[in-house]
Coordinates of C-alpha atoms and ligand atoms in Angstrom, one line a residue:
X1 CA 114.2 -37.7 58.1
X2 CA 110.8 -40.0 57.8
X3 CA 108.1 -38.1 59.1
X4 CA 105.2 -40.3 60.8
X5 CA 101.7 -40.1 61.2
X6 CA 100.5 -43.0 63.5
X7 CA 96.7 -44.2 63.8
X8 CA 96.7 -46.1 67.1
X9 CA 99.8 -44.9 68.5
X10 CA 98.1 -46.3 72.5
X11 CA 98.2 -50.0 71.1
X12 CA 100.2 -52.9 70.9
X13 CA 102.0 -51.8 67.4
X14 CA 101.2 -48.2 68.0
X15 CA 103.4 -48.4 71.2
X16 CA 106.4 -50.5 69.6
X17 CA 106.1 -47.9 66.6
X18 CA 107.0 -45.9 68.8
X19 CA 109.6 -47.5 70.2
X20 CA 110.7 -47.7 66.6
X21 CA 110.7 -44.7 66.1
X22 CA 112.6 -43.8 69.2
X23 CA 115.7 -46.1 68.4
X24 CA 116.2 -44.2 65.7
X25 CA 115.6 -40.8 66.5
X26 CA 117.9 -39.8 64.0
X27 CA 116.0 -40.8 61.3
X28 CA 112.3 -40.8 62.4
X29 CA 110.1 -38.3 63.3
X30 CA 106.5 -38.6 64.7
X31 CA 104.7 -35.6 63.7
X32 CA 100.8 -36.5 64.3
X33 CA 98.7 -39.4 65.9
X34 CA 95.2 -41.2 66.8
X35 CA 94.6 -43.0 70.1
X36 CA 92.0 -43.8 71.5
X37 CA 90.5 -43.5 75.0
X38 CA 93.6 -44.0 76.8
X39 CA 94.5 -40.5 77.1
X40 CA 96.7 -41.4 80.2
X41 CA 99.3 -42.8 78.1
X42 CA 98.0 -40.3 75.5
X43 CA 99.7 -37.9 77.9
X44 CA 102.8 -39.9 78.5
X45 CA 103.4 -40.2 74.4
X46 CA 102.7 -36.4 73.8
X47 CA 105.2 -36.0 76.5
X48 CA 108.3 -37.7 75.0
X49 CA 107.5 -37.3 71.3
X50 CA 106.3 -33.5 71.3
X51 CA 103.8 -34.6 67.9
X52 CA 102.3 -31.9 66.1
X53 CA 98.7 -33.3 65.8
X54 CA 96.7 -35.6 68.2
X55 CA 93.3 -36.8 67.7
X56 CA 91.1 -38.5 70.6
X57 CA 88.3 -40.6 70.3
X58 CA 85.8 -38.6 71.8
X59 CA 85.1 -34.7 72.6
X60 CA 85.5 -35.1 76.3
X61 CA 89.0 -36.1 76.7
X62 CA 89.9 -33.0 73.1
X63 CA 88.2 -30.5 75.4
X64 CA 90.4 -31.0 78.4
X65 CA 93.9 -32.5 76.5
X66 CA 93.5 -28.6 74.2
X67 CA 94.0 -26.5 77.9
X68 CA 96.7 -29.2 79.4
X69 CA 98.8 -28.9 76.0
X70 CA 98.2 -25.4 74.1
X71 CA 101.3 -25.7 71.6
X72 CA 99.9 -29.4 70.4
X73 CA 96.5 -29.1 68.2
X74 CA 93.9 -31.4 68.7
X75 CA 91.2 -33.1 66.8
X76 CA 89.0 -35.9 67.6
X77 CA 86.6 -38.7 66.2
X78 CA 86.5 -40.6 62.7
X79 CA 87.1 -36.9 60.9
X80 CA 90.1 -36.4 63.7
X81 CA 91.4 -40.1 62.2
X82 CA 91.5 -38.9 59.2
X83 CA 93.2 -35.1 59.8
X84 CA 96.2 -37.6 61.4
X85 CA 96.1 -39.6 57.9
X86 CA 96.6 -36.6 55.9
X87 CA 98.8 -34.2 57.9
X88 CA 100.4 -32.5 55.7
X89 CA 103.9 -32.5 57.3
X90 CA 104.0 -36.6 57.1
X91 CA 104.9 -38.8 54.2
X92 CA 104.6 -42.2 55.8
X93 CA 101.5 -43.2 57.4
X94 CA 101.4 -46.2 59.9
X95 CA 97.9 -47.2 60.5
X96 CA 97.9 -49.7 63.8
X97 CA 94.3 -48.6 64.4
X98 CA 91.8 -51.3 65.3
X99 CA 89.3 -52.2 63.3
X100 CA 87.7 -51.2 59.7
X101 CA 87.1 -47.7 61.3
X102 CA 91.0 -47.3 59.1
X103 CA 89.5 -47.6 56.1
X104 CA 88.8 -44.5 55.4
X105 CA 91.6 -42.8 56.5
X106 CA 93.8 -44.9 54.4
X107 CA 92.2 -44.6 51.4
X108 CA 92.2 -40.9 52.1
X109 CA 96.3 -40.9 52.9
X110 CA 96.9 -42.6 49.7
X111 CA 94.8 -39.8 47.8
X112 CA 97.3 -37.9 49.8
X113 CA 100.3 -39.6 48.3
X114 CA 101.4 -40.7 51.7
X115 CA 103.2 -44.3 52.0
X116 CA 101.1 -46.6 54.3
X117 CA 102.7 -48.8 56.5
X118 CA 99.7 -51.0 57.2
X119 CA 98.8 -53.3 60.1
X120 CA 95.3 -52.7 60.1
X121 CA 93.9 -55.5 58.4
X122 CA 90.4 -55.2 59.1
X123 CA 90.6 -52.1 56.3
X124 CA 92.3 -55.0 53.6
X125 CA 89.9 -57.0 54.3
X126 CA 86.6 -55.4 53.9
X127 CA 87.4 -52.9 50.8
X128 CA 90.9 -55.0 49.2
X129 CA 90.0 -53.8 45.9
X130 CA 89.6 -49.8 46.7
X131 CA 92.6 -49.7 48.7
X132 CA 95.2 -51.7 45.8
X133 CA 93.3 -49.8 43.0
X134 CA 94.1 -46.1 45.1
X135 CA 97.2 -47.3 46.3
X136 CA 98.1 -48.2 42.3
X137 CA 96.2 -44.8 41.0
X138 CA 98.3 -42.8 43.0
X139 CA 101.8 -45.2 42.8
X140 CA 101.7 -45.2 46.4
X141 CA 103.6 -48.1 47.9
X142 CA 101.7 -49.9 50.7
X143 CA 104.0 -52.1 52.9
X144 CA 103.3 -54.8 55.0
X145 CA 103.7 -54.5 58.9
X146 CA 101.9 -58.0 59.7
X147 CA 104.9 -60.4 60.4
X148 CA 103.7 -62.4 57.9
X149 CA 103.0 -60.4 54.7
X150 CA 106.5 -58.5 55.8
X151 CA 108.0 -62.1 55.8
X152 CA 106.6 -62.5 52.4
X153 CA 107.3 -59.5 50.7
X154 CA 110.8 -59.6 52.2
X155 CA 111.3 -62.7 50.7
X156 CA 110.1 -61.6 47.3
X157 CA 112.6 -59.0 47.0
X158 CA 114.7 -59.4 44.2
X159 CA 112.0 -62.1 42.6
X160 CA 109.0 -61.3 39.9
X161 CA 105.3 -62.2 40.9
X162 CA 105.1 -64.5 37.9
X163 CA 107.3 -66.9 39.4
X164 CA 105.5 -67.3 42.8
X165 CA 103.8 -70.8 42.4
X166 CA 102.3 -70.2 46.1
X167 CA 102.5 -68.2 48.9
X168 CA 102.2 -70.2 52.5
X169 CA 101.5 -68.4 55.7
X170 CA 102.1 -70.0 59.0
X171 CA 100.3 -70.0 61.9
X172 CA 100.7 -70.4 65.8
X173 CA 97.6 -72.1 66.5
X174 CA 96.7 -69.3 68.6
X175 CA 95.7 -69.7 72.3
X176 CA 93.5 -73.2 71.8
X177 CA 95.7 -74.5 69.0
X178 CA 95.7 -78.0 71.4
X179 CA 91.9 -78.1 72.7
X180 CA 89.8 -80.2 70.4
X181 CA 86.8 -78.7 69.6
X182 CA 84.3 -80.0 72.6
X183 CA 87.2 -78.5 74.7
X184 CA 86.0 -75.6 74.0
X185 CA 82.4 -75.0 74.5
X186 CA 83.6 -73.6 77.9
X187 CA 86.8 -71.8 77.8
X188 CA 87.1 -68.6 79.0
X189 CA 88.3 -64.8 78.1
X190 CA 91.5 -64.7 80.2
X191 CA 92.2 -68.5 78.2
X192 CA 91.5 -66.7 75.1
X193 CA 94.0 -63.8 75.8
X194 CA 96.9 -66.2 76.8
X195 CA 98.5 -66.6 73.5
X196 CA 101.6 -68.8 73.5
X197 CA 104.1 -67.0 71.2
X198 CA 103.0 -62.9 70.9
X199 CA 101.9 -60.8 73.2
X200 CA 99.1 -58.4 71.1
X201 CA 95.8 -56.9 71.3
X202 CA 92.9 -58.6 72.7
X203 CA 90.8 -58.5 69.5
X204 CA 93.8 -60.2 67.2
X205 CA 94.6 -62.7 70.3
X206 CA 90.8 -63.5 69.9
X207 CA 91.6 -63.6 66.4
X208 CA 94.2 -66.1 66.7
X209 CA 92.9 -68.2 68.7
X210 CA 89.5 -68.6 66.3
X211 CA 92.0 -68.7 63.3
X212 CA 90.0 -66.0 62.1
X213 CA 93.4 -63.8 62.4
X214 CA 94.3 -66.5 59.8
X215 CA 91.9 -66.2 57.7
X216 CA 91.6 -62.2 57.6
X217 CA 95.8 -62.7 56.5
X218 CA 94.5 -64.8 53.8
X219 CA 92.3 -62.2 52.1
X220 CA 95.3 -59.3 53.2
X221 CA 97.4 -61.7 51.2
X222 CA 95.1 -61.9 48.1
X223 CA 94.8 -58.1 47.8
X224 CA 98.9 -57.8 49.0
X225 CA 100.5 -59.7 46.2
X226 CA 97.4 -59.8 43.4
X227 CA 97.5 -63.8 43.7
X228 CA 94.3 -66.0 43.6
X229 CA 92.9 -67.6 46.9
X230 CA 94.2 -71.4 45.5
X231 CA 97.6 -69.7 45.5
X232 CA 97.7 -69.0 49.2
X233 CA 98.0 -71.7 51.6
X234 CA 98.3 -72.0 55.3
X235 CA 100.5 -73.9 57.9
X236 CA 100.4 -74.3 61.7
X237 CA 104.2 -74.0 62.6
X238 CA 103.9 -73.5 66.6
X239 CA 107.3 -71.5 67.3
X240 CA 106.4 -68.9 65.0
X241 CA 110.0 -68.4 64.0
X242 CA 109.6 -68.7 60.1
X243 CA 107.3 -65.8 59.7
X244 CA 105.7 -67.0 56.2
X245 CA 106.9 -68.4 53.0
X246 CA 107.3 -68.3 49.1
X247 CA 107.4 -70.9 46.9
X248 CA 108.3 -70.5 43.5
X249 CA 107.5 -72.3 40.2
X250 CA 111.5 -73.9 40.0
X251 CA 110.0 -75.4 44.0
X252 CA 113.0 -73.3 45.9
X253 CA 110.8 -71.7 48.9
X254 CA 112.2 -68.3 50.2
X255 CA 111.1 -68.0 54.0
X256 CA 112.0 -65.3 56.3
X257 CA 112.6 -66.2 60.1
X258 CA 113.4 -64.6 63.2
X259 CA 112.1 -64.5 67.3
X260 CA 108.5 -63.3 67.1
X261 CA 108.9 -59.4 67.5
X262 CA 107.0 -57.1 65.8
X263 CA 109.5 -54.4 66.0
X264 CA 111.1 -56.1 63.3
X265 CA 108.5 -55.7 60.9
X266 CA 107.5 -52.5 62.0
X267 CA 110.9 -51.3 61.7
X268 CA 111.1 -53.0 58.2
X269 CA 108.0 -51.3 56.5
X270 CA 109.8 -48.2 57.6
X271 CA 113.1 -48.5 56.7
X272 CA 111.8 -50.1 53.4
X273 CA 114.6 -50.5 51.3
X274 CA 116.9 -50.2 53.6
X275 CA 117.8 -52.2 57.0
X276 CA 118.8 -50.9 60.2
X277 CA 119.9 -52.3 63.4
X278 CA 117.6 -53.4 66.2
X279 CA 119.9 -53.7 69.1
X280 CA 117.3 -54.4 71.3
X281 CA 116.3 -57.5 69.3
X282 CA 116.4 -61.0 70.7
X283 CA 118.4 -63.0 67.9
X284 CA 117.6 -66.4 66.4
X285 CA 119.6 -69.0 67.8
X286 CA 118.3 -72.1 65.9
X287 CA 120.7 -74.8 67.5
X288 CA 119.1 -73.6 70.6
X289 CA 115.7 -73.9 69.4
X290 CA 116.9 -77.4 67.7
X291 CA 113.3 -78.4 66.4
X292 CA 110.7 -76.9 64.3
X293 CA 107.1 -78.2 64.0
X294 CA 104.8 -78.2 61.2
X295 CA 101.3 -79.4 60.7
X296 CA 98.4 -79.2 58.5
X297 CA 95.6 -76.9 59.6
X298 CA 92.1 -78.7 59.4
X299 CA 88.6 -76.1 57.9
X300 CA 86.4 -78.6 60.7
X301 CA 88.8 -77.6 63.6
X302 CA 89.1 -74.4 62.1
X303 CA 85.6 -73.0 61.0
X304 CA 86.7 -69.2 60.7
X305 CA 89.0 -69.8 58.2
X306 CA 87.4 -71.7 56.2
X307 CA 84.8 -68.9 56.5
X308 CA 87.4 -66.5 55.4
X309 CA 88.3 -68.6 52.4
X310 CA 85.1 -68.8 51.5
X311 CA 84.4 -65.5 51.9
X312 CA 87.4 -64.2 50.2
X313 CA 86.5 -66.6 47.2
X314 CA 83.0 -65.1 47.0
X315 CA 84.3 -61.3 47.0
X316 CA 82.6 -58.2 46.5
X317 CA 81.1 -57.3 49.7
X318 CA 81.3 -61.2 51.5
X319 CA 84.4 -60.4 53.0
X320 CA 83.1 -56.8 54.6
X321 CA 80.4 -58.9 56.0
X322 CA 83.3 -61.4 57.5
X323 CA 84.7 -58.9 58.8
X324 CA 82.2 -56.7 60.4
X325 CA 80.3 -59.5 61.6
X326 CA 83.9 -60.8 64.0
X327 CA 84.7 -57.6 65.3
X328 CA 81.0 -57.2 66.8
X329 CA 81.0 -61.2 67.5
X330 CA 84.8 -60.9 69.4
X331 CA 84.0 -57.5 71.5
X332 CA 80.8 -59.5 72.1
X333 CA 83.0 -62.3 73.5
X334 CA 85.3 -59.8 75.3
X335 CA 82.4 -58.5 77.3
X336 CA 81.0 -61.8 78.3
X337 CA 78.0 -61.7 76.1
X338 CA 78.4 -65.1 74.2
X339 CA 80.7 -67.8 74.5
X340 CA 84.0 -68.8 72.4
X341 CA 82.1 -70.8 69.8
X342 CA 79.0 -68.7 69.6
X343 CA 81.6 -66.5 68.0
X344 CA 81.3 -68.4 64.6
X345 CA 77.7 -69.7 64.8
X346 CA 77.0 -65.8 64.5
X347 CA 80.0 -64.9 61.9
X348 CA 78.1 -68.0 59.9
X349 CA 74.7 -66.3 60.1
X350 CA 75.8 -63.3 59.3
X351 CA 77.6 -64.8 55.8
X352 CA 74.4 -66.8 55.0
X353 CA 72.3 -64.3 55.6
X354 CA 73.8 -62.0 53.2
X355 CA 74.2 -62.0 49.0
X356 CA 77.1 -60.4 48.0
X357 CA 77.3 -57.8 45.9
X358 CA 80.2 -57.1 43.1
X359 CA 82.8 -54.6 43.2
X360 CA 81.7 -52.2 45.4
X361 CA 81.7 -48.9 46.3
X362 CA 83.2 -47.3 49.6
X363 CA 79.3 -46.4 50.5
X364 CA 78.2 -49.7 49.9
X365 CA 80.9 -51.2 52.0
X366 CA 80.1 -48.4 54.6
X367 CA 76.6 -49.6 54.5
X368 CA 76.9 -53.3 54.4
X369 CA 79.1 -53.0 57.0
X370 CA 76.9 -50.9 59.4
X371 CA 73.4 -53.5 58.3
X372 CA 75.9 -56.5 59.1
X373 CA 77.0 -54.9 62.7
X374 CA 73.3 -54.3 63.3
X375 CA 72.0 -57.6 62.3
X376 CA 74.7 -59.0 64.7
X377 CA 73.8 -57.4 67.4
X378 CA 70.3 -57.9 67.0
X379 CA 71.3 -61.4 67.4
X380 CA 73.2 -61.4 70.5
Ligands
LIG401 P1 95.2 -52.7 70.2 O1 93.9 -53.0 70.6 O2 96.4 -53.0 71.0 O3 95.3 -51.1 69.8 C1 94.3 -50.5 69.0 C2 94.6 -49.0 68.8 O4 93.5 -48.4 68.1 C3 94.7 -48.3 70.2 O5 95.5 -47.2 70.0 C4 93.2 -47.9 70.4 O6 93.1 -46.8 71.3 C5 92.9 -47.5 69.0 N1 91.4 -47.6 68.7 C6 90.7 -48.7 68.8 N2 89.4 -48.4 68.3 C7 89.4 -47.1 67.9 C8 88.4 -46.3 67.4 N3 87.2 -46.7 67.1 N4 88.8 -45.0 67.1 C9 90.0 -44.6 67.3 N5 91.0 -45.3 67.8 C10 90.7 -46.6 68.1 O7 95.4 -53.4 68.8 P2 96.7 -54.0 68.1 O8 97.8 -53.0 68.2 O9 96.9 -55.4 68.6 O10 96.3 -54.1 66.6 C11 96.1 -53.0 65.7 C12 95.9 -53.5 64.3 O11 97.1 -54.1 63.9 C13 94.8 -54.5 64.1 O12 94.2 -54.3 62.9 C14 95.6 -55.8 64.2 O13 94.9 -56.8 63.5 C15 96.9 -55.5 63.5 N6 98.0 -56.3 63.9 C16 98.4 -56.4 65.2 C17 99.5 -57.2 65.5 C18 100.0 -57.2 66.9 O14 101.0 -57.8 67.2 N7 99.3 -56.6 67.9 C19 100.2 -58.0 64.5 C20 99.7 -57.8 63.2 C21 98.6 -57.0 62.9 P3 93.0 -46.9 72.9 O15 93.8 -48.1 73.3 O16 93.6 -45.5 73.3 O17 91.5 -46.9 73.2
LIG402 MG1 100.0 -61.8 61.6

């Protein structure tokens, strides 16, 4: 039996963890979990999955959830993310939080010795380097649950990381992938959120639809699989049926494919080596799909990711200040504060206005990361 902690079990992959987890009852366990303010469904998990540990966001909602369930113990805040990261009883943790709040939590699961099953790319992205060298320190094994890093690294099983001549991750274009760029001075939240091919949270919908989500996958790809930003490549393939790709020195390419579902690679990171069934999955039927389309992504369409390459190239702390600066910039957006495209004006102030600094330490990120959230908002 798996035993799983789950950071963010109220959100998108939180709640198909779940279900997950409930297909196979008989091999996974949830024994502790984060949410966040939605303590209604809070309730509604607690209920059907009996976990052992729960942490809330704030005090309010741990003050009253302690009297309404006395055999479950409660925690709350960044320290409560953390007491779900470590509980004892688990050895897998998945983190679906949002945001580079997971960072440390993670890197205090892996001091832990737990496996991490990780979506949260925000924590990849802003401290790559202390997460891989803590994840190696400990020989903890930290597997993929974005669809395309699990596409990669299931189509590097069997092969050696010296023969990988590049990796290439497709993309769905996101919500705008048509609108030429004066389209989309005015476009709108609700636009934003109506993605064409998965149905996610708000802030990686955003994401996609700046390329940003892209981009952050680039640098999760970099610290991933060890490989150099000139070896990582991207691809706008609108069906989003072959997930990523690996192409090797001899030019074979390994791809995996499949309906977009995260379940899959949820299920994947957890069943890691082994496979189980998903009955519930829609299979590929590629006669019926009959085409697939493929198209080169272009850095003036796509400002964010060229950001992110930049950024990644750069290192040290100039992806944390990516990073940081988007999630202020797209909750910014979600509220109504600045427009689609003001979005990257403010990621590319942020970026200029900042000199990296080299290899740093997880209170320098902390730090550059709370200066680059306040010089944000003291721009909006
Ligand atoms: P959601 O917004 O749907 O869910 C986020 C979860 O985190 C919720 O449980 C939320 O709680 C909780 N949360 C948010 N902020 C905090 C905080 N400050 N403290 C504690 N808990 C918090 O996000 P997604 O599930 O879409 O994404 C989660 C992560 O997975 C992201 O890093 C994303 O990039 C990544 N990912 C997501 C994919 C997807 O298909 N959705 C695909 C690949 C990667 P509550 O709702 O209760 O407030
Ligand atoms: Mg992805």
């Amino acid at each position: 039996m798996k035993k799983i902690s789950l950071l963010g079990a109220t959100g998108s992959i939180g709640t198909q963890t779940l279900q997950v987890i409930k297909e196979h009852a008989d091999q996974f366990k949830l024994v502790a979990m984060s949410v966040g303010h939605n303590v209604e469904l809070a309730r509604k998990i607690m209920k059907q999955f009996n976990p052992k540990l729960v942490s809330v966001q704030d005090k309010a909602a741990y003050e009253s959830l302690k009297l309404e369930f006395p055999k479950i113990k409660f925690t709350y805040g960044e320290t409560g993310l953390t007491e779900v990261a470590v509980f004892d009883e688990a050895n897998i943790l998945v983190n679906a939080v949002l945001g580079s709040v997971g960072l440390y939590p993670t890197l205090q699961a892996i001091e832990a010795k737990k496996t991490i099953a990780i979506a949260n790319k925000e924590t990849l992205v802003t401290a790559g380097h202390l997460v891989m060298e803590a994840a190696k320190r400990n020989k903890v094994a930290l597997l993929p649950v974005d669809s395309e890093h699990s596409a990669i690294f299931q189509s590097l099983q069997g092969e050696k990381e010296k023969n990988i001549q590049r990796l290439i991750i497709t993309a769905s274009g996101g919500s705008f992938r048509d609108k030429e760029r004066e389209e989309l001075k005015h476009v709108t939240v609700e636009e934003a959120l109506n993605h064409p091919n998965w149905s996610m949270g708000a802030k990686i919908t955003v994401d996609s639809a700046t390329m940003m989500n892209k981009g952050l996958e680039v640098i999760e790809a970099h610290w991933l699989f060890s490989l150099p930003y000139e070896k990582i490549d991207c691809l706008m393939h609108k069906e989003s049926i072959i997930h990523s790709l690996v192409e090797f020195h001899d030019s074979s390419i390994i791809a995996q494919l499949g309906t977009p579902d995260m379940r899959v690679p949820i299920q994947y990171a957890l069943s890691y080596p082994d496979r189980l069934p998903l009955q519930s999955a829609n299979r590929l039927n590629l006669a019926e799909i009959g085409k697939l389309h493929f198209q080169q992504l272009s850095f003036e369409r796509f400002r964010c990711l060229q950001f992110a390459y930049e950024a990644g190239k750069t290192g040290g702390t100039m992806p944390t200040v990516l990073n940081a600066a988007n999630e202020v910039t797209v909750a910014a957006f979600l509220s109504g504060k600045i427009t689609f495209l003001e979005i990257e004006t403010l990621i590319e102030k942020a970026l200029m206005d900042h000199t990296a600094i080299e290899n740093p330490s997880l209170s320098v990120i902390q730090e550059v990361d709370q200066e680059t959230r306040q010089f944000v908002h003291s721009l909006l």
